[in-house]
Amino acid sequence: MTMQDVKQQAALGSIAASGGLTLAKLIVGLLSGSLAVLSEAAHSLLDLAATVFTYFAVRISGKPADQEHQYGHGKIESMAALAETALLFVLSALVILKAAERLVGGATGVVQVGGATFAVMVVSIAVDFFRARLLSRVAEQTSSQALEADALHFGSDMWSSLAVLVGLGGVALGFPRADAVAAGVVGVFVCLAGWRLGKRTIDT
């Protein structure tokens, strides 16, 4: 198996994981009414878009040099990482705004926390942990900037999912505002991930 095949397989696996997590978070978010979980669902949806960008970038970057691209197509991976950065900043702003509206307006919404909600977030943390490790290893082996960007992104996703888990715990203990606070924390983590990814991409 060539390095190009390894990169494409890693990207496809990441797409499948993002798709599954997005659907699971969306379902439990709608059923529970949790802004934090719905924010994570939106985050996972952008993850899905980003991993699709990465897959096509990895495919194109493997093409040989031609008359229009005399140094090859490798920089397309940097462009994919830059697009992912823009998506992260947009999501961050929307999530923080919605969380602030709930906190300042005093309307926390009715959040029904159940075992399925906690289970989905725990699975999400586990998936992001192993996915980040795998992508980081493949990125190092293949010198892929796009896969390295994804690994960095999903590594930070673990912390935002953990914040949601803590927020859900707060709601279960009788603190309804904990959900909106957790959503705000998700927005901050997304913003930090975008800043780190953007800086590395621009440096490249």
mmCIF file of N, CA, C and O in Angstrom, residues 112-201:
data_model
loop_
_atom_site.group_PDB
_atom_site.id
_atom_site.type_symbol
_atom_site.label_atom_id
_atom_site.label_comp_id
_atom_site.label_asym_id
_atom_site.label_seq_id
_atom_site.Cartn_x
_atom_site.Cartn_y
_atom_site.Cartn_z
ATOM 1 N N GLN A 112 -33.524 17.923 29.303
ATOM 2 C CA GLN A 112 -33.796 16.617 29.899
ATOM 3 C C GLN A 112 -32.596 15.709 29.659
ATOM 4 O O GLN A 112 -32.370 15.246 28.543
ATOM 5 N N VAL A 113 -31.841 15.487 30.702
ATOM 6 C CA VAL A 113 -30.611 14.701 30.590
ATOM 7 C C VAL A 113 -30.905 13.243 30.930
ATOM 8 O O VAL A 113 -31.451 12.948 31.996
ATOM 9 N N GLY A 114 -30.530 12.355 30.001
ATOM 10 C CA GLY A 114 -30.721 10.921 30.226
ATOM 11 C C GLY A 114 -29.430 10.153 30.003
ATOM 12 O O GLY A 114 -28.395 10.725 29.636
ATOM 13 N N GLY A 115 -29.494 8.857 30.217
ATOM 14 C CA GLY A 115 -28.318 8.009 30.050
ATOM 15 C C GLY A 115 -27.767 8.042 28.633
ATOM 16 O O GLY A 115 -26.548 8.023 28.431
ATOM 17 N N ALA A 116 -28.661 8.122 27.635
ATOM 18 C CA ALA A 116 -28.223 8.135 26.242
ATOM 19 C C ALA A 116 -27.396 9.382 25.938
ATOM 20 O O ALA A 116 -26.425 9.322 25.177
ATOM 21 N N THR A 117 -27.777 10.502 26.525
ATOM 22 C CA THR A 117 -27.059 11.761 26.299
ATOM 23 C C THR A 117 -25.628 11.651 26.812
ATOM 24 O O THR A 117 -24.676 12.012 26.114
ATOM 25 N N PHE A 118 -25.496 11.145 28.037
ATOM 26 C CA PHE A 118 -24.153 10.959 28.601
ATOM 27 C C PHE A 118 -23.355 9.949 27.779
ATOM 28 O O PHE A 118 -22.157 10.138 27.525
ATOM 29 N N ALA A 119 -24.007 8.866 27.358
ATOM 30 C CA ALA A 119 -23.322 7.806 26.610
ATOM 31 C C ALA A 119 -22.748 8.323 25.297
ATOM 32 O O ALA A 119 -21.609 8.019 24.934
ATOM 33 N N VAL A 120 -23.543 9.127 24.591
ATOM 34 C CA VAL A 120 -23.088 9.660 23.308
ATOM 35 C C VAL A 120 -21.860 10.550 23.486
ATOM 36 O O VAL A 120 -20.905 10.479 22.705
ATOM 37 N N MET A 121 -21.859 11.371 24.532
ATOM 38 C CA MET A 121 -20.721 12.265 24.758
ATOM 39 C C MET A 121 -19.463 11.487 25.171
ATOM 40 O O MET A 121 -18.354 11.829 24.769
ATOM 41 N N VAL A 122 -19.646 10.426 25.961
ATOM 42 C CA VAL A 122 -18.499 9.594 26.351
ATOM 43 C C VAL A 122 -17.913 8.895 25.123
ATOM 44 O O VAL A 122 -16.690 8.850 24.941
ATOM 45 N N VAL A 123 -18.787 8.352 24.281
ATOM 46 C CA VAL A 123 -18.324 7.705 23.039
ATOM 47 C C VAL A 123 -17.617 8.715 22.152
ATOM 48 O O VAL A 123 -16.591 8.410 21.534
ATOM 49 N N SER A 124 -18.155 9.938 22.087
ATOM 50 C CA SER A 124 -17.542 10.994 21.272
ATOM 51 C C SER A 124 -16.117 11.285 21.725
ATOM 52 O O SER A 124 -15.204 11.424 20.900
ATOM 53 N N ILE A 125 -15.917 11.370 23.035
ATOM 54 C CA ILE A 125 -14.580 11.635 23.576
ATOM 55 C C ILE A 125 -13.628 10.511 23.208
ATOM 56 O O ILE A 125 -12.486 10.748 22.784
ATOM 57 N N ALA A 126 -14.097 9.262 23.335
ATOM 58 C CA ALA A 126 -13.256 8.105 23.013
ATOM 59 C C ALA A 126 -12.893 8.081 21.528
ATOM 60 O O ALA A 126 -11.736 7.846 21.155
ATOM 61 N N VAL A 127 -13.890 8.333 20.665
ATOM 62 C CA VAL A 127 -13.645 8.325 19.219
ATOM 63 C C VAL A 127 -12.650 9.411 18.836
ATOM 64 O O VAL A 127 -11.709 9.167 18.055
ATOM 65 N N ASP A 128 -12.819 10.619 19.379
ATOM 66 C CA ASP A 128 -11.907 11.717 19.048
ATOM 67 C C ASP A 128 -10.486 11.427 19.536
ATOM 68 O O ASP A 128 -9.508 11.785 18.870
ATOM 69 N N PHE A 129 -10.377 10.769 20.686
ATOM 70 C CA PHE A 129 -9.051 10.435 21.220
ATOM 71 C C PHE A 129 -8.299 9.496 20.282
ATOM 72 O O PHE A 129 -7.163 9.776 19.881
ATOM 73 N N PHE A 130 -8.944 8.398 19.905
ATOM 74 C CA PHE A 130 -8.277 7.414 19.047
ATOM 75 C C PHE A 130 -8.112 7.940 17.617
ATOM 76 O O PHE A 130 -7.106 7.644 16.953
ATOM 77 N N ARG A 131 -9.080 8.748 17.157
ATOM 78 C CA ARG A 131 -8.974 9.303 15.804
ATOM 79 C C ARG A 131 -7.813 10.292 15.716
ATOM 80 O O ARG A 131 -7.050 10.282 14.745
ATOM 81 N N ALA A 132 -7.665 11.136 16.739
ATOM 82 C CA ALA A 132 -6.565 12.107 16.739
ATOM 83 C C ALA A 132 -5.213 11.402 16.746
ATOM 84 O O ALA A 132 -4.278 11.809 16.043
ATOM 85 N N ARG A 133 -5.098 10.332 17.529
ATOM 86 C CA ARG A 133 -3.836 9.579 17.585
ATOM 87 C C ARG A 133 -3.516 8.939 16.241
ATOM 88 O O ARG A 133 -2.377 8.981 15.774
ATOM 89 N N LEU A 134 -4.536 8.336 15.609
ATOM 90 C CA LEU A 134 -4.330 7.680 14.321
ATOM 91 C C LEU A 134 -3.932 8.682 13.251
ATOM 92 O O LEU A 134 -2.961 8.472 12.508
ATOM 93 N N LEU A 135 -4.681 9.792 13.161
ATOM 94 C CA LEU A 135 -4.395 10.796 12.147
ATOM 95 C C LEU A 135 -3.026 11.427 12.356
ATOM 96 O O LEU A 135 -2.298 11.702 11.394
ATOM 97 N N SER A 136 -2.658 11.643 13.612
ATOM 98 C CA SER A 136 -1.341 12.219 13.906
ATOM 99 C C SER A 136 -0.228 11.292 13.445
ATOM 100 O O SER A 136 0.773 11.737 12.865
ATOM 101 N N ARG A 137 -0.407 9.996 13.689
ATOM 102 C CA ARG A 137 0.605 9.020 13.273
ATOM 103 C C ARG A 137 0.723 8.955 11.747
ATOM 104 O O ARG A 137 1.831 8.957 11.195
ATOM 105 N N VAL A 138 -0.424 8.922 11.069
ATOM 106 C CA VAL A 138 -0.409 8.860 9.601
ATOM 107 C C VAL A 138 0.162 10.150 9.019
ATOM 108 O O VAL A 138 0.916 10.128 8.042
ATOM 109 N N ALA A 139 -0.200 11.303 9.623
ATOM 110 C CA ALA A 139 0.307 12.598 9.150
ATOM 111 C C ALA A 139 1.827 12.646 9.256
ATOM 112 O O ALA A 139 2.507 13.156 8.360
ATOM 113 N N GLU A 140 2.363 12.099 10.353
ATOM 114 C CA GLU A 140 3.816 12.095 10.534
ATOM 115 C C GLU A 140 4.497 11.170 9.528
ATOM 116 O O GLU A 140 5.547 11.501 8.972
ATOM 117 N N GLN A 141 3.868 10.035 9.254
ATOM 118 C CA GLN A 141 4.446 9.072 8.313
ATOM 119 C C GLN A 141 4.423 9.589 6.879
ATOM 120 O O GLN A 141 5.334 9.305 6.102
ATOM 121 N N THR A 142 3.374 10.341 6.539
ATOM 122 C CA THR A 142 3.173 10.761 5.149
ATOM 123 C C THR A 142 3.453 12.246 4.912
ATOM 124 O O THR A 142 3.313 12.725 3.788
ATOM 125 N N SER A 143 3.811 12.983 5.973
ATOM 126 C CA SER A 143 4.061 14.436 5.881
ATOM 127 C C SER A 143 2.840 15.176 5.333
ATOM 128 O O SER A 143 2.959 16.079 4.494
ATOM 129 N N SER A 144 1.652 14.782 5.793
ATOM 130 C CA SER A 144 0.410 15.384 5.319
ATOM 131 C C SER A 144 -0.019 16.524 6.234
ATOM 132 O O SER A 144 -0.339 16.321 7.404
ATOM 133 N N GLN A 145 -0.059 17.737 5.701
ATOM 134 C CA GLN A 145 -0.486 18.902 6.476
ATOM 135 C C GLN A 145 -1.980 18.846 6.774
ATOM 136 O O GLN A 145 -2.426 19.258 7.853
ATOM 137 N N ALA A 146 -2.761 18.340 5.832
ATOM 138 C CA ALA A 146 -4.209 18.284 6.026
ATOM 139 C C ALA A 146 -4.576 17.303 7.132
ATOM 140 O O ALA A 146 -5.414 17.592 7.984
ATOM 141 N N LEU A 147 -3.943 16.131 7.149
ATOM 142 C CA LEU A 147 -4.220 15.151 8.197
ATOM 143 C C LEU A 147 -3.699 15.638 9.546
ATOM 144 O O LEU A 147 -4.311 15.383 10.585
ATOM 145 N N GLU A 148 -2.588 16.361 9.527
ATOM 146 C CA GLU A 148 -2.050 16.927 10.770
ATOM 147 C C GLU A 148 -3.028 17.955 11.335
ATOM 148 O O GLU A 148 -3.244 18.027 12.552
ATOM 149 N N ALA A 149 -3.631 18.755 10.440
ATOM 150 C CA ALA A 149 -4.626 19.738 10.875
ATOM 151 C C ALA A 149 -5.831 19.047 11.486
ATOM 152 O O ALA A 149 -6.365 19.475 12.519
ATOM 153 N N ASP A 150 -6.277 17.958 10.863
ATOM 154 C CA ASP A 150 -7.409 17.208 11.403
ATOM 155 C C ASP A 150 -7.079 16.620 12.768
ATOM 156 O O ASP A 150 -7.909 16.605 13.672
ATOM 157 N N ALA A 151 -5.866 16.090 12.920
ATOM 158 C CA ALA A 151 -5.460 15.496 14.196
ATOM 159 C C ALA A 151 -5.478 16.548 15.306
ATOM 160 O O ALA A 151 -5.961 16.294 16.416
ATOM 161 N N LEU A 152 -4.974 17.743 14.999
ATOM 162 C CA LEU A 152 -4.971 18.835 15.975
ATOM 163 C C LEU A 152 -6.399 19.234 16.341
ATOM 164 O O LEU A 152 -6.733 19.444 17.512
ATOM 165 N N HIS A 153 -7.234 19.294 15.341
ATOM 166 C CA HIS A 153 -8.636 19.678 15.521
ATOM 167 C C HIS A 153 -9.360 18.685 16.420
ATOM 168 O O HIS A 153 -10.011 19.060 17.400
ATOM 169 N N PHE A 154 -9.244 17.400 16.097
ATOM 170 C CA PHE A 154 -9.980 16.395 16.855
ATOM 171 C C PHE A 154 -9.407 16.198 18.253
ATOM 172 O O PHE A 154 -10.115 15.780 19.164
ATOM 173 N N GLY A 155 -8.132 16.501 18.425
ATOM 174 C CA GLY A 155 -7.555 16.474 19.757
ATOM 175 C C GLY A 155 -8.204 17.516 20.654
ATOM 176 O O GLY A 155 -8.498 17.268 21.830
ATOM 177 N N SER A 156 -8.459 18.704 20.095
ATOM 178 C CA SER A 156 -9.127 19.763 20.879
ATOM 179 C C SER A 156 -10.607 19.455 21.081
ATOM 180 O O SER A 156 -11.214 19.895 22.065
ATOM 181 N N ASP A 157 -11.193 18.692 20.156
ATOM 182 C CA ASP A 157 -12.608 18.316 20.285
ATOM 183 C C ASP A 157 -12.873 17.530 21.560
ATOM 184 O O ASP A 157 -13.962 17.609 22.136
ATOM 185 N N MET A 158 -11.891 16.754 21.996
ATOM 186 C CA MET A 158 -12.070 15.964 23.218
ATOM 187 C C MET A 158 -12.389 16.858 24.406
ATOM 188 O O MET A 158 -13.233 16.538 25.249
ATOM 189 N N TRP A 159 -11.708 18.004 24.464
ATOM 190 C CA TRP A 159 -11.888 18.902 25.609
ATOM 191 C C TRP A 159 -13.238 19.600 25.570
ATOM 192 O O TRP A 159 -13.868 19.812 26.602
ATOM 193 N N SER A 160 -13.704 19.955 24.371
ATOM 194 C CA SER A 160 -15.018 20.588 24.284
ATOM 195 C C SER A 160 -16.109 19.580 24.626
ATOM 196 O O SER A 160 -17.106 19.923 25.275
ATOM 197 N N SER A 161 -15.930 18.327 24.224
ATOM 198 C CA SER A 161 -16.904 17.281 24.569
ATOM 199 C C SER A 161 -16.909 17.040 26.079
ATOM 200 O O SER A 161 -17.964 16.800 26.677
ATOM 201 N N LEU A 162 -15.731 17.112 26.690
ATOM 202 C CA LEU A 162 -15.642 16.944 28.144
ATOM 203 C C LEU A 162 -16.378 18.082 28.858
ATOM 204 O O LEU A 162 -17.059 17.865 29.869
ATOM 205 N N ALA A 163 -16.271 19.310 28.306
ATOM 206 C CA ALA A 163 -16.989 20.452 28.881
ATOM 207 C C ALA A 163 -18.496 20.231 28.811
ATOM 208 O O ALA A 163 -19.236 20.547 29.757
ATOM 209 N N VAL A 164 -18.962 19.669 27.695
ATOM 210 C CA VAL A 164 -20.389 19.370 27.556
ATOM 211 C C VAL A 164 -20.810 18.327 28.587
ATOM 212 O O VAL A 164 -21.874 18.435 29.209
ATOM 213 N N LEU A 165 -19.963 17.328 28.785
ATOM 214 C CA LEU A 165 -20.251 16.276 29.757
ATOM 215 C C LEU A 165 -20.400 16.860 31.170
ATOM 216 O O LEU A 165 -21.315 16.506 31.916
ATOM 217 N N VAL A 166 -19.498 17.773 31.515
ATOM 218 C CA VAL A 166 -19.572 18.432 32.819
ATOM 219 C C VAL A 166 -20.852 19.270 32.919
ATOM 220 O O VAL A 166 -21.538 19.286 33.953
ATOM 221 N N GLY A 167 -21.185 19.985 31.834
ATOM 222 C CA GLY A 167 -22.406 20.795 31.816
ATOM 223 C C GLY A 167 -23.652 19.946 31.999
ATOM 224 O O GLY A 167 -24.573 20.316 32.740
ATOM 225 N N LEU A 168 -23.694 18.795 31.353
ATOM 226 C CA LEU A 168 -24.829 17.896 31.501
ATOM 227 C C LEU A 168 -24.928 17.381 32.937
ATOM 228 O O LEU A 168 -26.023 17.225 33.485
ATOM 229 N N GLY A 169 -23.763 17.136 33.528
ATOM 230 C CA GLY A 169 -23.743 16.718 34.925
ATOM 231 C C GLY A 169 -24.314 17.803 35.831
ATOM 232 O O GLY A 169 -25.054 17.515 36.780
ATOM 233 N N GLY A 170 -23.983 19.056 35.527
ATOM 234 C CA GLY A 170 -24.515 20.177 36.295
ATOM 235 C C GLY A 170 -26.021 20.273 36.189
ATOM 236 O O GLY A 170 -26.720 20.517 37.188
ATOM 237 N N VAL A 171 -26.538 20.054 34.973
ATOM 238 C CA VAL A 171 -27.990 20.084 34.775
ATOM 239 C C VAL A 171 -28.646 18.965 35.581
ATOM 240 O O VAL A 171 -29.681 19.159 36.228
ATOM 241 N N ALA A 172 -28.050 17.781 35.541
ATOM 242 C CA ALA A 172 -28.599 16.633 36.275
ATOM 243 C C ALA A 172 -28.618 16.888 37.780
ATOM 244 O O ALA A 172 -29.481 16.362 38.494
ATOM 245 N N LEU A 173 -27.684 17.719 38.269
ATOM 246 C CA LEU A 173 -27.611 18.031 39.699
ATOM 247 C C LEU A 173 -28.479 19.224 40.098
ATOM 248 O O LEU A 173 -28.473 19.636 41.249
ATOM 249 N N GLY A 174 -29.184 19.796 39.098
ATOM 250 C CA GLY A 174 -30.104 20.879 39.417
ATOM 251 C C GLY A 174 -29.612 22.267 39.084
ATOM 252 O O GLY A 174 -30.126 23.253 39.625
ATOM 253 N N PHE A 175 -28.641 22.377 38.184
ATOM 254 C CA PHE A 175 -28.128 23.686 37.755
ATOM 255 C C PHE A 175 -28.389 23.860 36.254
ATOM 256 O O PHE A 175 -27.518 23.548 35.432
ATOM 257 N N PRO A 176 -29.585 24.328 35.868
ATOM 258 C CA PRO A 176 -29.959 24.400 34.450
ATOM 259 C C PRO A 176 -29.053 25.304 33.611
ATOM 260 O O PRO A 176 -28.884 25.072 32.414
ATOM 261 N N ARG A 177 -28.456 26.335 34.227
ATOM 262 C CA ARG A 177 -27.591 27.236 33.472
ATOM 263 C C ARG A 177 -26.274 26.565 33.062
ATOM 264 O O ARG A 177 -25.552 27.081 32.207
ATOM 265 N N ALA A 178 -25.961 25.435 33.655
ATOM 266 C CA ALA A 178 -24.716 24.734 33.339
ATOM 267 C C ALA A 178 -24.671 24.339 31.869
ATOM 268 O O ALA A 178 -23.587 24.296 31.263
ATOM 269 N N ASP A 179 -25.829 24.091 31.271
ATOM 270 C CA ASP A 179 -25.866 23.710 29.854
ATOM 271 C C ASP A 179 -25.408 24.857 28.962
ATOM 272 O O ASP A 179 -24.602 24.668 28.050
ATOM 273 N N ALA A 180 -25.925 26.071 29.229
ATOM 274 C CA ALA A 180 -25.527 27.235 28.429
ATOM 275 C C ALA A 180 -24.067 27.578 28.657
ATOM 276 O O ALA A 180 -23.358 27.970 27.721
ATOM 277 N N VAL A 181 -23.600 27.429 29.905
ATOM 278 C CA VAL A 181 -22.181 27.679 30.197
ATOM 279 C C VAL A 181 -21.316 26.702 29.422
ATOM 280 O O VAL A 181 -20.298 27.079 28.830
ATOM 281 N N ALA A 182 -21.723 25.419 29.404
ATOM 282 C CA ALA A 182 -20.966 24.403 28.662
ATOM 283 C C ALA A 182 -20.933 24.727 27.172
ATOM 284 O O ALA A 182 -19.913 24.551 26.510
ATOM 285 N N ALA A 183 -22.064 25.216 26.642
ATOM 286 C CA ALA A 183 -22.111 25.596 25.231
ATOM 287 C C ALA A 183 -21.122 26.726 24.954
ATOM 288 O O ALA A 183 -20.427 26.734 23.925
ATOM 289 N N GLY A 184 -21.046 27.704 25.880
ATOM 290 C CA GLY A 184 -20.086 28.794 25.721
ATOM 291 C C GLY A 184 -18.657 28.299 25.737
ATOM 292 O O GLY A 184 -17.807 28.764 24.957
ATOM 293 N N VAL A 185 -18.378 27.319 26.606
ATOM 294 C CA VAL A 185 -17.040 26.731 26.662
ATOM 295 C C VAL A 185 -16.704 26.024 25.351
ATOM 296 O O VAL A 185 -15.585 26.111 24.846
ATOM 297 N N VAL A 186 -17.687 25.335 24.781
ATOM 298 C CA VAL A 186 -17.495 24.693 23.474
ATOM 299 C C VAL A 186 -17.092 25.738 22.435
ATOM 300 O O VAL A 186 -16.165 25.536 21.650
ATOM 301 N N GLY A 187 -17.808 26.874 22.449
ATOM 302 C CA GLY A 187 -17.495 27.946 21.503
ATOM 303 C C GLY A 187 -16.068 28.446 21.659
ATOM 304 O O GLY A 187 -15.376 28.692 20.668
ATOM 305 N N VAL A 188 -15.599 28.578 22.895
ATOM 306 C CA VAL A 188 -14.229 29.038 23.153
ATOM 307 C C VAL A 188 -13.219 28.021 22.647
ATOM 308 O O VAL A 188 -12.221 28.377 22.011
ATOM 309 N N PHE A 189 -13.473 26.730 22.921
ATOM 310 C CA PHE A 189 -12.553 25.687 22.452
ATOM 311 C C PHE A 189 -12.493 25.653 20.925
ATOM 312 O O PHE A 189 -11.424 25.454 20.338
ATOM 313 N N VAL A 190 -13.641 25.831 20.284
ATOM 314 C CA VAL A 190 -13.673 25.850 18.821
ATOM 315 C C VAL A 190 -12.851 27.025 18.292
ATOM 316 O O VAL A 190 -12.100 26.902 17.320
ATOM 317 N N CYS A 191 -12.997 28.192 18.950
ATOM 318 C CA CYS A 191 -12.243 29.382 18.545
ATOM 319 C C CYS A 191 -10.732 29.147 18.693
ATOM 320 O O CYS A 191 -9.944 29.499 17.813
ATOM 321 N N LEU A 192 -10.325 28.540 19.817
ATOM 322 C CA LEU A 192 -8.908 28.257 20.042
ATOM 323 C C LEU A 192 -8.361 27.271 19.007
ATOM 324 O O LEU A 192 -7.246 27.428 18.508
ATOM 325 N N ALA A 193 -9.179 26.266 18.680
ATOM 326 C CA ALA A 193 -8.755 25.297 17.665
ATOM 327 C C ALA A 193 -8.568 25.991 16.320
ATOM 328 O O ALA A 193 -7.610 25.722 15.580
ATOM 329 N N GLY A 194 -9.493 26.908 15.989
ATOM 330 C CA GLY A 194 -9.381 27.653 14.733
ATOM 331 C C GLY A 194 -8.147 28.528 14.709
ATOM 332 O O GLY A 194 -7.452 28.615 13.693
ATOM 333 N N TRP A 195 -7.846 29.175 15.835
ATOM 334 C CA TRP A 195 -6.675 30.054 15.894
ATOM 335 C C TRP A 195 -5.376 29.256 15.725
ATOM 336 O O TRP A 195 -4.496 29.655 14.962
ATOM 337 N N ARG A 196 -5.280 28.121 16.426
ATOM 338 C CA ARG A 196 -4.065 27.298 16.336
ATOM 339 C C ARG A 196 -3.890 26.749 14.924
ATOM 340 O O ARG A 196 -2.797 26.773 14.364
ATOM 341 N N LEU A 197 -5.005 26.267 14.361
ATOM 342 C CA LEU A 197 -4.943 25.700 13.018
ATOM 343 C C LEU A 197 -4.621 26.778 11.993
ATOM 344 O O LEU A 197 -3.801 26.576 11.089
ATOM 345 N N GLY A 198 -5.241 27.964 12.140
ATOM 346 C CA GLY A 198 -4.988 29.058 11.207
ATOM 347 C C GLY A 198 -3.539 29.513 11.255
ATOM 348 O O GLY A 198 -2.926 29.783 10.220
ATOM 349 N N LYS A 199 -2.983 29.616 12.449
ATOM 350 C CA LYS A 199 -1.594 30.039 12.600
ATOM 351 C C LYS A 199 -0.633 29.079 11.910
ATOM 352 O O LYS A 199 0.272 29.492 11.184
ATOM 353 N N ARG A 200 -0.872 27.777 12.133
ATOM 354 C CA ARG A 200 0.006 26.781 11.512
ATOM 355 C C ARG A 200 -0.115 26.788 10.000
ATOM 356 O O ARG A 200 0.856 26.631 9.269
ATOM 357 N N THR A 201 -1.359 26.984 9.524
ATOM 358 C CA THR A 201 -1.578 26.994 8.076
ATOM 359 C C THR A 201 -0.920 28.195 7.426
ATOM 360 O O THR A 201 -0.282 28.080 6.373
#
